Amino acid sequence: MLLLLMSSWANHFPKEPPTYSKADLVGDINPSRHSDFEKLRSKYTSKSDAYLRKEVYNSFKEMWKAARKDGVNLLIISATRNRHYQSGIWNRKWDSLGGEEETRAERILQYSSMPGTSRHHWGTDFDLNALQNIYFESGEGQGIYQWLCTHAAEYGFYQPYIAYNGYRGEGYKEEKWHWSYYPLASKFQRAYNHLIKYGDLQGFSGQEYAQKLQVIDVYVNGVDSPPIP
Ligand SMILES: [Zn+2]
């Protein structure tokens, strides 16, 4: 009986318990003072102070090298962003858009995350080369995108915000520039779903729309499934 109780008790817990803190998940971090992060060398990024988790950076460097051999130049234009930084983006957009509040939140959410819900908080995701889909549809950008679609998975990277399809029907619009290191990001996503509640998403304009618009279900989880290794 005791054994039976113990096994049903164990079933209430995930097989792989979350190893990340709430602060790691909602971006209450300072990557420059966090031992799991590393600053990117200038040849990899247009930013003067871009950071990624070491594991992600190491794999990116391998991918960068392989791409370069094929004549493709990958450039990180945004990497880790903490919640404080994301709040700045969000609040600026909120103030510049007029009109009804729920519509305002939905418009920002087409491409920008609510503070506390961005994959950029995790140090696993980054934006490449240009923040416009159209850049990746002709010329050099098209070459970059085709290379990534063919090779990124060999290094653990994938595009979480693909165009809406049968599997992905809501959430952010397509972002051909946003790439994610899924061996780590999928762990963050699982941990996020265990630990973060709507009450944790506060401290910015229109915060009540986090729950009203179900941003965890629709946006945090509104990603394409990672490729099967
Ligand atoms: Zn991004």
PDB file of C-alpha atoms and ligand atoms in Angstrom:
ATOM      1  CA  MET A   1       0.000   0.000   0.000  1.00  0.00           C
ATOM      2  CA  LEU A   2       2.794   2.343   0.933  1.00  0.00           C
ATOM      3  CA  LEU A   3       4.618   1.486  -2.288  1.00  0.00           C
ATOM      4  CA  LEU A   4       1.477   2.132  -4.257  1.00  0.00           C
ATOM      5  CA  LEU A   5       1.066   5.505  -2.565  1.00  0.00           C
ATOM      6  CA  MET A   6       4.662   6.383  -3.217  1.00  0.00           C
ATOM      7  CA  SER A   7       4.450   5.547  -6.884  1.00  0.00           C
ATOM      8  CA  SER A   8       1.283   7.559  -7.417  1.00  0.00           C
ATOM      9  CA  TRP A   9       2.900  10.426  -5.521  1.00  0.00           C
ATOM     10  CA  ALA A  10       5.953  10.259  -7.801  1.00  0.00           C
ATOM     11  CA  ASN A  11       3.689  10.395 -10.834  1.00  0.00           C
ATOM     12  CA  HIS A  12       2.579  13.845  -9.814  1.00  0.00           C
ATOM     13  CA  PHE A  13       6.047  15.165 -10.524  1.00  0.00           C
ATOM     14  CA  PRO A  14       7.714  15.561 -13.872  1.00  0.00           C
ATOM     15  CA  LYS A  15      10.415  13.001 -14.650  1.00  0.00           C
ATOM     16  CA  GLU A  16      12.857  15.816 -15.242  1.00  0.00           C
ATOM     17  CA  PRO A  17      12.397  18.467 -12.558  1.00  0.00           C
ATOM     18  CA  PRO A  18      12.942  22.060 -13.644  1.00  0.00           C
ATOM     19  CA  THR A  19      16.491  23.179 -12.990  1.00  0.00           C
ATOM     20  CA  TYR A  20      15.939  26.863 -13.651  1.00  0.00           C
ATOM     21  CA  SER A  21      14.803  29.499 -11.202  1.00  0.00           C
ATOM     22  CA  LYS A  22      11.848  31.783 -11.744  1.00  0.00           C
ATOM     23  CA  ALA A  23      14.341  34.627 -12.207  1.00  0.00           C
ATOM     24  CA  ASP A  24      16.062  32.728 -15.050  1.00  0.00           C
ATOM     25  CA  LEU A  25      12.718  32.059 -16.717  1.00  0.00           C
ATOM     26  CA  VAL A  26      11.243  35.564 -16.608  1.00  0.00           C
ATOM     27  CA  GLY A  27      14.524  37.322 -17.330  1.00  0.00           C
ATOM     28  CA  ASP A  28      15.309  38.843 -13.947  1.00  0.00           C
ATOM     29  CA  ILE A  29      18.979  38.352 -14.683  1.00  0.00           C
ATOM     30  CA  ASN A  30      22.080  40.325 -15.474  1.00  0.00           C
ATOM     31  CA  PRO A  31      23.941  38.241 -18.076  1.00  0.00           C
ATOM     32  CA  SER A  32      27.148  40.236 -17.584  1.00  0.00           C
ATOM     33  CA  ARG A  33      27.281  38.985 -13.982  1.00  0.00           C
ATOM     34  CA  HIS A  34      25.892  35.491 -14.580  1.00  0.00           C
ATOM     35  CA  SER A  35      28.452  32.680 -14.724  1.00  0.00           C
ATOM     36  CA  ASP A  36      26.395  30.664 -17.258  1.00  0.00           C
ATOM     37  CA  PHE A  37      26.626  33.463 -19.823  1.00  0.00           C
ATOM     38  CA  GLU A  38      29.427  34.633 -22.070  1.00  0.00           C
ATOM     39  CA  LYS A  39      29.919  37.891 -23.915  1.00  0.00           C
ATOM     40  CA  LEU A  40      29.988  37.520 -27.703  1.00  0.00           C
ATOM     41  CA  ARG A  41      33.098  38.505 -29.605  1.00  0.00           C
ATOM     42  CA  SER A  42      32.589  41.402 -31.980  1.00  0.00           C
ATOM     43  CA  LYS A  43      32.934  39.292 -35.134  1.00  0.00           C
ATOM     44  CA  TYR A  44      29.696  37.496 -34.243  1.00  0.00           C
ATOM     45  CA  THR A  45      27.498  40.461 -33.417  1.00  0.00           C
ATOM     46  CA  SER A  46      26.650  44.044 -34.284  1.00  0.00           C
ATOM     47  CA  LYS A  47      26.033  44.784 -30.579  1.00  0.00           C
ATOM     48  CA  SER A  48      28.715  45.992 -28.228  1.00  0.00           C
ATOM     49  CA  ASP A  49      27.440  43.897 -25.322  1.00  0.00           C
ATOM     50  CA  ALA A  50      25.622  40.776 -26.475  1.00  0.00           C
ATOM     51  CA  TYR A  51      25.459  37.677 -24.273  1.00  0.00           C
ATOM     52  CA  LEU A  52      24.367  34.067 -24.710  1.00  0.00           C
ATOM     53  CA  ARG A  53      24.491  30.999 -22.496  1.00  0.00           C
ATOM     54  CA  LYS A  54      27.896  29.359 -22.976  1.00  0.00           C
ATOM     55  CA  GLU A  55      26.455  26.141 -24.439  1.00  0.00           C
ATOM     56  CA  VAL A  56      24.452  28.152 -26.980  1.00  0.00           C
ATOM     57  CA  TYR A  57      27.399  30.373 -27.863  1.00  0.00           C
ATOM     58  CA  ASN A  58      29.693  27.391 -28.411  1.00  0.00           C
ATOM     59  CA  SER A  59      27.262  25.801 -30.813  1.00  0.00           C
ATOM     60  CA  PHE A  60      26.662  29.123 -32.557  1.00  0.00           C
ATOM     61  CA  LYS A  61      30.414  29.537 -33.124  1.00  0.00           C
ATOM     62  CA  GLU A  62      30.522  26.136 -34.840  1.00  0.00           C
ATOM     63  CA  MET A  63      27.558  27.046 -37.007  1.00  0.00           C
ATOM     64  CA  TRP A  64      29.043  30.448 -37.823  1.00  0.00           C
ATOM     65  CA  LYS A  65      32.290  28.814 -38.965  1.00  0.00           C
ATOM     66  CA  ALA A  66      30.503  26.298 -41.181  1.00  0.00           C
ATOM     67  CA  ALA A  67      28.321  29.009 -42.694  1.00  0.00           C
ATOM     68  CA  ARG A  68      31.334  31.159 -43.424  1.00  0.00           C
ATOM     69  CA  LYS A  69      32.981  28.281 -45.311  1.00  0.00           C
ATOM     70  CA  ASP A  70      29.894  28.271 -47.511  1.00  0.00           C
ATOM     71  CA  GLY A  71      30.143  32.042 -48.031  1.00  0.00           C
ATOM     72  CA  VAL A  72      27.295  32.833 -45.634  1.00  0.00           C
ATOM     73  CA  ASN A  73      27.759  35.559 -43.017  1.00  0.00           C
ATOM     74  CA  LEU A  74      25.690  35.136 -39.870  1.00  0.00           C
ATOM     75  CA  LEU A  75      25.481  38.200 -37.640  1.00  0.00           C
ATOM     76  CA  ILE A  76      23.673  38.304 -34.301  1.00  0.00           C
ATOM     77  CA  ILE A  77      21.812  41.588 -33.978  1.00  0.00           C
ATOM     78  CA  SER A  78      20.107  40.793 -30.672  1.00  0.00           C
ATOM     79  CA  ALA A  79      20.795  38.063 -28.111  1.00  0.00           C
ATOM     80  CA  THR A  80      19.852  37.913 -24.431  1.00  0.00           C
ATOM     81  CA  ARG A  81      17.457  40.610 -23.259  1.00  0.00           C
ATOM     82  CA  ASN A  82      16.420  40.775 -19.632  1.00  0.00           C
ATOM     83  CA  ARG A  83      12.964  41.631 -18.349  1.00  0.00           C
ATOM     84  CA  HIS A  84      13.928  45.189 -17.504  1.00  0.00           C
ATOM     85  CA  TYR A  85      15.062  45.793 -21.085  1.00  0.00           C
ATOM     86  CA  GLN A  86      11.965  44.119 -22.519  1.00  0.00           C
ATOM     87  CA  SER A  87       9.784  46.345 -20.303  1.00  0.00           C
ATOM     88  CA  GLY A  88      11.414  49.363 -21.921  1.00  0.00           C
ATOM     89  CA  ILE A  89      10.532  48.067 -25.409  1.00  0.00           C
ATOM     90  CA  TRP A  90       7.004  47.154 -24.348  1.00  0.00           C
ATOM     91  CA  ASN A  91       6.197  50.390 -22.523  1.00  0.00           C
ATOM     92  CA  ARG A  92       7.536  52.548 -25.367  1.00  0.00           C
ATOM     93  CA  LYS A  93       5.327  50.728 -27.860  1.00  0.00           C
ATOM     94  CA  TRP A  94       2.362  50.879 -25.484  1.00  0.00           C
ATOM     95  CA  ASP A  95       2.714  54.636 -25.110  1.00  0.00           C
ATOM     96  CA  SER A  96       3.159  55.266 -28.837  1.00  0.00           C
ATOM     97  CA  LEU A  97       0.061  53.281 -29.879  1.00  0.00           C
ATOM     98  CA  GLY A  98      -3.240  54.853 -29.118  1.00  0.00           C
ATOM     99  CA  GLY A  99      -6.653  53.308 -28.984  1.00  0.00           C
ATOM    100  CA  GLU A 100      -8.332  50.554 -27.083  1.00  0.00           C
ATOM    101  CA  GLU A 101      -6.023  48.749 -24.670  1.00  0.00           C
ATOM    102  CA  GLU A 102      -6.651  45.135 -25.617  1.00  0.00           C
ATOM    103  CA  THR A 103      -6.123  45.933 -29.310  1.00  0.00           C
ATOM    104  CA  ARG A 104      -2.983  47.814 -28.382  1.00  0.00           C
ATOM    105  CA  ALA A 105      -1.600  44.773 -26.538  1.00  0.00           C
ATOM    106  CA  GLU A 106      -2.484  42.495 -29.466  1.00  0.00           C
ATOM    107  CA  ARG A 107      -0.763  44.794 -31.934  1.00  0.00           C
ATOM    108  CA  ILE A 108       2.469  44.871 -29.914  1.00  0.00           C
ATOM    109  CA  LEU A 109       2.282  41.086 -29.537  1.00  0.00           C
ATOM    110  CA  GLN A 110       2.441  40.558 -33.282  1.00  0.00           C
ATOM    111  CA  TYR A 111       6.229  40.802 -33.014  1.00  0.00           C
ATOM    112  CA  SER A 112       7.183  41.804 -29.462  1.00  0.00           C
ATOM    113  CA  SER A 113       6.912  39.861 -26.235  1.00  0.00           C
ATOM    114  CA  MET A 114       5.343  40.935 -23.002  1.00  0.00           C
ATOM    115  CA  PRO A 115       8.039  41.444 -20.367  1.00  0.00           C
ATOM    116  CA  GLY A 116       8.644  38.109 -18.635  1.00  0.00           C
ATOM    117  CA  THR A 117       7.553  35.987 -21.600  1.00  0.00           C
ATOM    118  CA  SER A 118      10.361  36.387 -24.135  1.00  0.00           C
ATOM    119  CA  ARG A 119      12.614  33.539 -25.259  1.00  0.00           C
ATOM    120  CA  HIS A 120      15.338  36.191 -25.360  1.00  0.00           C
ATOM    121  CA  HIS A 121      15.237  36.129 -21.538  1.00  0.00           C
ATOM    122  CA  TRP A 122      16.582  32.582 -21.558  1.00  0.00           C
ATOM    123  CA  GLY A 123      19.896  33.202 -23.306  1.00  0.00           C
ATOM    124  CA  THR A 124      19.032  30.459 -25.798  1.00  0.00           C
ATOM    125  CA  ASP A 125      17.652  32.585 -28.636  1.00  0.00           C
ATOM    126  CA  PHE A 126      18.918  35.348 -30.900  1.00  0.00           C
ATOM    127  CA  ASP A 127      18.003  37.424 -33.933  1.00  0.00           C
ATOM    128  CA  LEU A 128      20.109  37.235 -37.079  1.00  0.00           C
ATOM    129  CA  ASN A 129      21.068  39.820 -39.703  1.00  0.00           C
ATOM    130  CA  ALA A 130      17.806  41.814 -40.140  1.00  0.00           C
ATOM    131  CA  LEU A 131      14.453  42.132 -38.367  1.00  0.00           C
ATOM    132  CA  GLN A 132      12.406  41.870 -41.569  1.00  0.00           C
ATOM    133  CA  ASN A 133      11.113  38.756 -43.310  1.00  0.00           C
ATOM    134  CA  ILE A 134      11.520  40.492 -46.650  1.00  0.00           C
ATOM    135  CA  TYR A 135      15.302  40.683 -46.153  1.00  0.00           C
ATOM    136  CA  PHE A 136      15.391  36.872 -46.157  1.00  0.00           C
ATOM    137  CA  GLU A 137      13.358  36.549 -49.337  1.00  0.00           C
ATOM    138  CA  SER A 138      15.885  37.730 -51.918  1.00  0.00           C
ATOM    139  CA  GLY A 139      19.610  38.242 -52.501  1.00  0.00           C
ATOM    140  CA  GLU A 140      22.050  37.682 -49.645  1.00  0.00           C
ATOM    141  CA  GLY A 141      19.267  37.306 -47.078  1.00  0.00           C
ATOM    142  CA  GLN A 142      17.666  34.512 -49.070  1.00  0.00           C
ATOM    143  CA  GLY A 143      21.016  32.706 -49.200  1.00  0.00           C
ATOM    144  CA  ILE A 144      21.364  33.046 -45.430  1.00  0.00           C
ATOM    145  CA  TYR A 145      17.865  31.765 -44.793  1.00  0.00           C
ATOM    146  CA  GLN A 146      18.236  28.807 -47.134  1.00  0.00           C
ATOM    147  CA  TRP A 147      21.529  27.891 -45.496  1.00  0.00           C
ATOM    148  CA  LEU A 148      19.913  28.024 -42.042  1.00  0.00           C
ATOM    149  CA  CYS A 149      16.922  25.944 -43.120  1.00  0.00           C
ATOM    150  CA  THR A 150      19.323  23.289 -44.422  1.00  0.00           C
ATOM    151  CA  HIS A 151      22.015  23.330 -41.725  1.00  0.00           C
ATOM    152  CA  ALA A 152      20.893  25.036 -38.473  1.00  0.00           C
ATOM    153  CA  ALA A 153      19.449  21.823 -37.023  1.00  0.00           C
ATOM    154  CA  GLU A 154      22.881  20.167 -37.277  1.00  0.00           C
ATOM    155  CA  TYR A 155      23.964  22.643 -34.585  1.00  0.00           C
ATOM    156  CA  GLY A 156      20.794  22.464 -32.473  1.00  0.00           C
ATOM    157  CA  PHE A 157      19.119  25.585 -33.844  1.00  0.00           C
ATOM    158  CA  TYR A 158      15.629  26.011 -35.272  1.00  0.00           C
ATOM    159  CA  GLN A 159      13.150  28.732 -36.157  1.00  0.00           C
ATOM    160  CA  PRO A 160      10.393  28.672 -33.507  1.00  0.00           C
ATOM    161  CA  TYR A 161       8.203  31.313 -35.180  1.00  0.00           C
ATOM    162  CA  ILE A 162       7.542  29.847 -38.585  1.00  0.00           C
ATOM    163  CA  ALA A 163       4.563  30.915 -40.699  1.00  0.00           C
ATOM    164  CA  TYR A 164       1.220  29.704 -39.367  1.00  0.00           C
ATOM    165  CA  ASN A 165       0.451  26.163 -40.466  1.00  0.00           C
ATOM    166  CA  GLY A 166      -1.546  23.147 -39.356  1.00  0.00           C
ATOM    167  CA  TYR A 167       0.555  22.784 -36.219  1.00  0.00           C
ATOM    168  CA  ARG A 168       1.137  26.438 -35.372  1.00  0.00           C
ATOM    169  CA  GLY A 169      -1.969  28.563 -35.763  1.00  0.00           C
ATOM    170  CA  GLU A 170      -1.453  31.439 -33.324  1.00  0.00           C
ATOM    171  CA  GLY A 171       1.127  33.479 -31.468  1.00  0.00           C
ATOM    172  CA  TYR A 172       3.750  35.777 -32.950  1.00  0.00           C
ATOM    173  CA  LYS A 173       3.860  36.250 -36.686  1.00  0.00           C
ATOM    174  CA  GLU A 174       6.563  34.589 -38.719  1.00  0.00           C
ATOM    175  CA  GLU A 175      10.116  35.673 -37.785  1.00  0.00           C
ATOM    176  CA  LYS A 176      12.744  34.407 -40.178  1.00  0.00           C
ATOM    177  CA  TRP A 177      15.423  36.151 -38.127  1.00  0.00           C
ATOM    178  CA  HIS A 178      14.737  34.495 -34.776  1.00  0.00           C
ATOM    179  CA  TRP A 179      16.621  31.248 -34.033  1.00  0.00           C
ATOM    180  CA  SER A 180      16.595  29.123 -30.936  1.00  0.00           C
ATOM    181  CA  TYR A 181      18.950  26.522 -29.445  1.00  0.00           C
ATOM    182  CA  TYR A 182      16.378  23.842 -28.807  1.00  0.00           C
ATOM    183  CA  PRO A 183      18.403  21.384 -26.646  1.00  0.00           C
ATOM    184  CA  LEU A 184      18.333  24.063 -23.949  1.00  0.00           C
ATOM    185  CA  ALA A 185      15.318  26.169 -24.920  1.00  0.00           C
ATOM    186  CA  SER A 186      12.978  23.173 -24.741  1.00  0.00           C
ATOM    187  CA  LYS A 187      14.077  22.652 -21.110  1.00  0.00           C
ATOM    188  CA  PHE A 188      13.384  26.293 -20.373  1.00  0.00           C
ATOM    189  CA  GLN A 189       9.978  26.009 -21.944  1.00  0.00           C
ATOM    190  CA  ARG A 190       9.073  22.965 -19.847  1.00  0.00           C
ATOM    191  CA  ALA A 191      10.309  24.672 -16.696  1.00  0.00           C
ATOM    192  CA  TYR A 192       8.385  27.835 -17.612  1.00  0.00           C
ATOM    193  CA  ASN A 193       5.151  25.904 -17.868  1.00  0.00           C
ATOM    194  CA  HIS A 194       5.747  24.357 -14.445  1.00  0.00           C
ATOM    195  CA  LEU A 195       6.783  27.450 -12.552  1.00  0.00           C
ATOM    196  CA  ILE A 196       5.419  30.624 -14.108  1.00  0.00           C
ATOM    197  CA  LYS A 197       1.881  31.810 -13.479  1.00  0.00           C
ATOM    198  CA  TYR A 198       0.096  34.900 -14.745  1.00  0.00           C
ATOM    199  CA  GLY A 199       0.701  36.544 -11.366  1.00  0.00           C
ATOM    200  CA  ASP A 200       4.414  36.497 -12.162  1.00  0.00           C
ATOM    201  CA  LEU A 201       3.875  38.720 -15.207  1.00  0.00           C
ATOM    202  CA  GLN A 202       3.648  42.199 -13.736  1.00  0.00           C
ATOM    203  CA  GLY A 203       5.288  45.592 -13.676  1.00  0.00           C
ATOM    204  CA  PHE A 204       4.479  46.969 -17.135  1.00  0.00           C
ATOM    205  CA  SER A 205       1.722  48.900 -18.874  1.00  0.00           C
ATOM    206  CA  GLY A 206      -1.315  46.766 -19.665  1.00  0.00           C
ATOM    207  CA  GLN A 207      -0.116  43.872 -17.485  1.00  0.00           C
ATOM    208  CA  GLU A 208      -3.694  42.663 -16.977  1.00  0.00           C
ATOM    209  CA  TYR A 209      -3.744  41.592 -20.642  1.00  0.00           C
ATOM    210  CA  ALA A 210      -1.191  38.858 -19.907  1.00  0.00           C
ATOM    211  CA  GLN A 211      -3.996  36.718 -18.495  1.00  0.00           C
ATOM    212  CA  LYS A 212      -6.803  38.135 -20.638  1.00  0.00           C
ATOM    213  CA  LEU A 213      -4.894  37.285 -23.826  1.00  0.00           C
ATOM    214  CA  GLN A 214      -3.537  34.013 -22.379  1.00  0.00           C
ATOM    215  CA  VAL A 215       0.003  34.956 -23.361  1.00  0.00           C
ATOM    216  CA  ILE A 216       1.592  31.823 -21.868  1.00  0.00           C
ATOM    217  CA  ASP A 217      -0.610  29.468 -23.884  1.00  0.00           C
ATOM    218  CA  VAL A 218      -0.777  31.511 -27.048  1.00  0.00           C
ATOM    219  CA  TYR A 219       2.672  33.144 -27.240  1.00  0.00           C
ATOM    220  CA  VAL A 220       5.161  31.308 -24.981  1.00  0.00           C
ATOM    221  CA  ASN A 221       3.846  27.969 -26.208  1.00  0.00           C
ATOM    222  CA  GLY A 222       2.869  29.152 -29.685  1.00  0.00           C
ATOM    223  CA  VAL A 223       6.068  27.845 -31.257  1.00  0.00           C
ATOM    224  CA  ASP A 224       6.845  25.284 -33.896  1.00  0.00           C
ATOM    225  CA  SER A 225       7.938  21.909 -32.527  1.00  0.00           C
ATOM    226  CA  PRO A 226      11.713  21.462 -32.601  1.00  0.00           C
ATOM    227  CA  PRO A 227      13.158  19.063 -35.176  1.00  0.00           C
ATOM    228  CA  ILE A 228      13.631  15.474 -34.079  1.00  0.00           C
ATOM    229  CA  PRO A 229      17.375  14.856 -33.713  1.00  0.00           C
TER     230      PRO A 229
HETATM  231 ZN    ZN B   1      13.896  37.485 -31.498  1.00  0.00          ZN
END
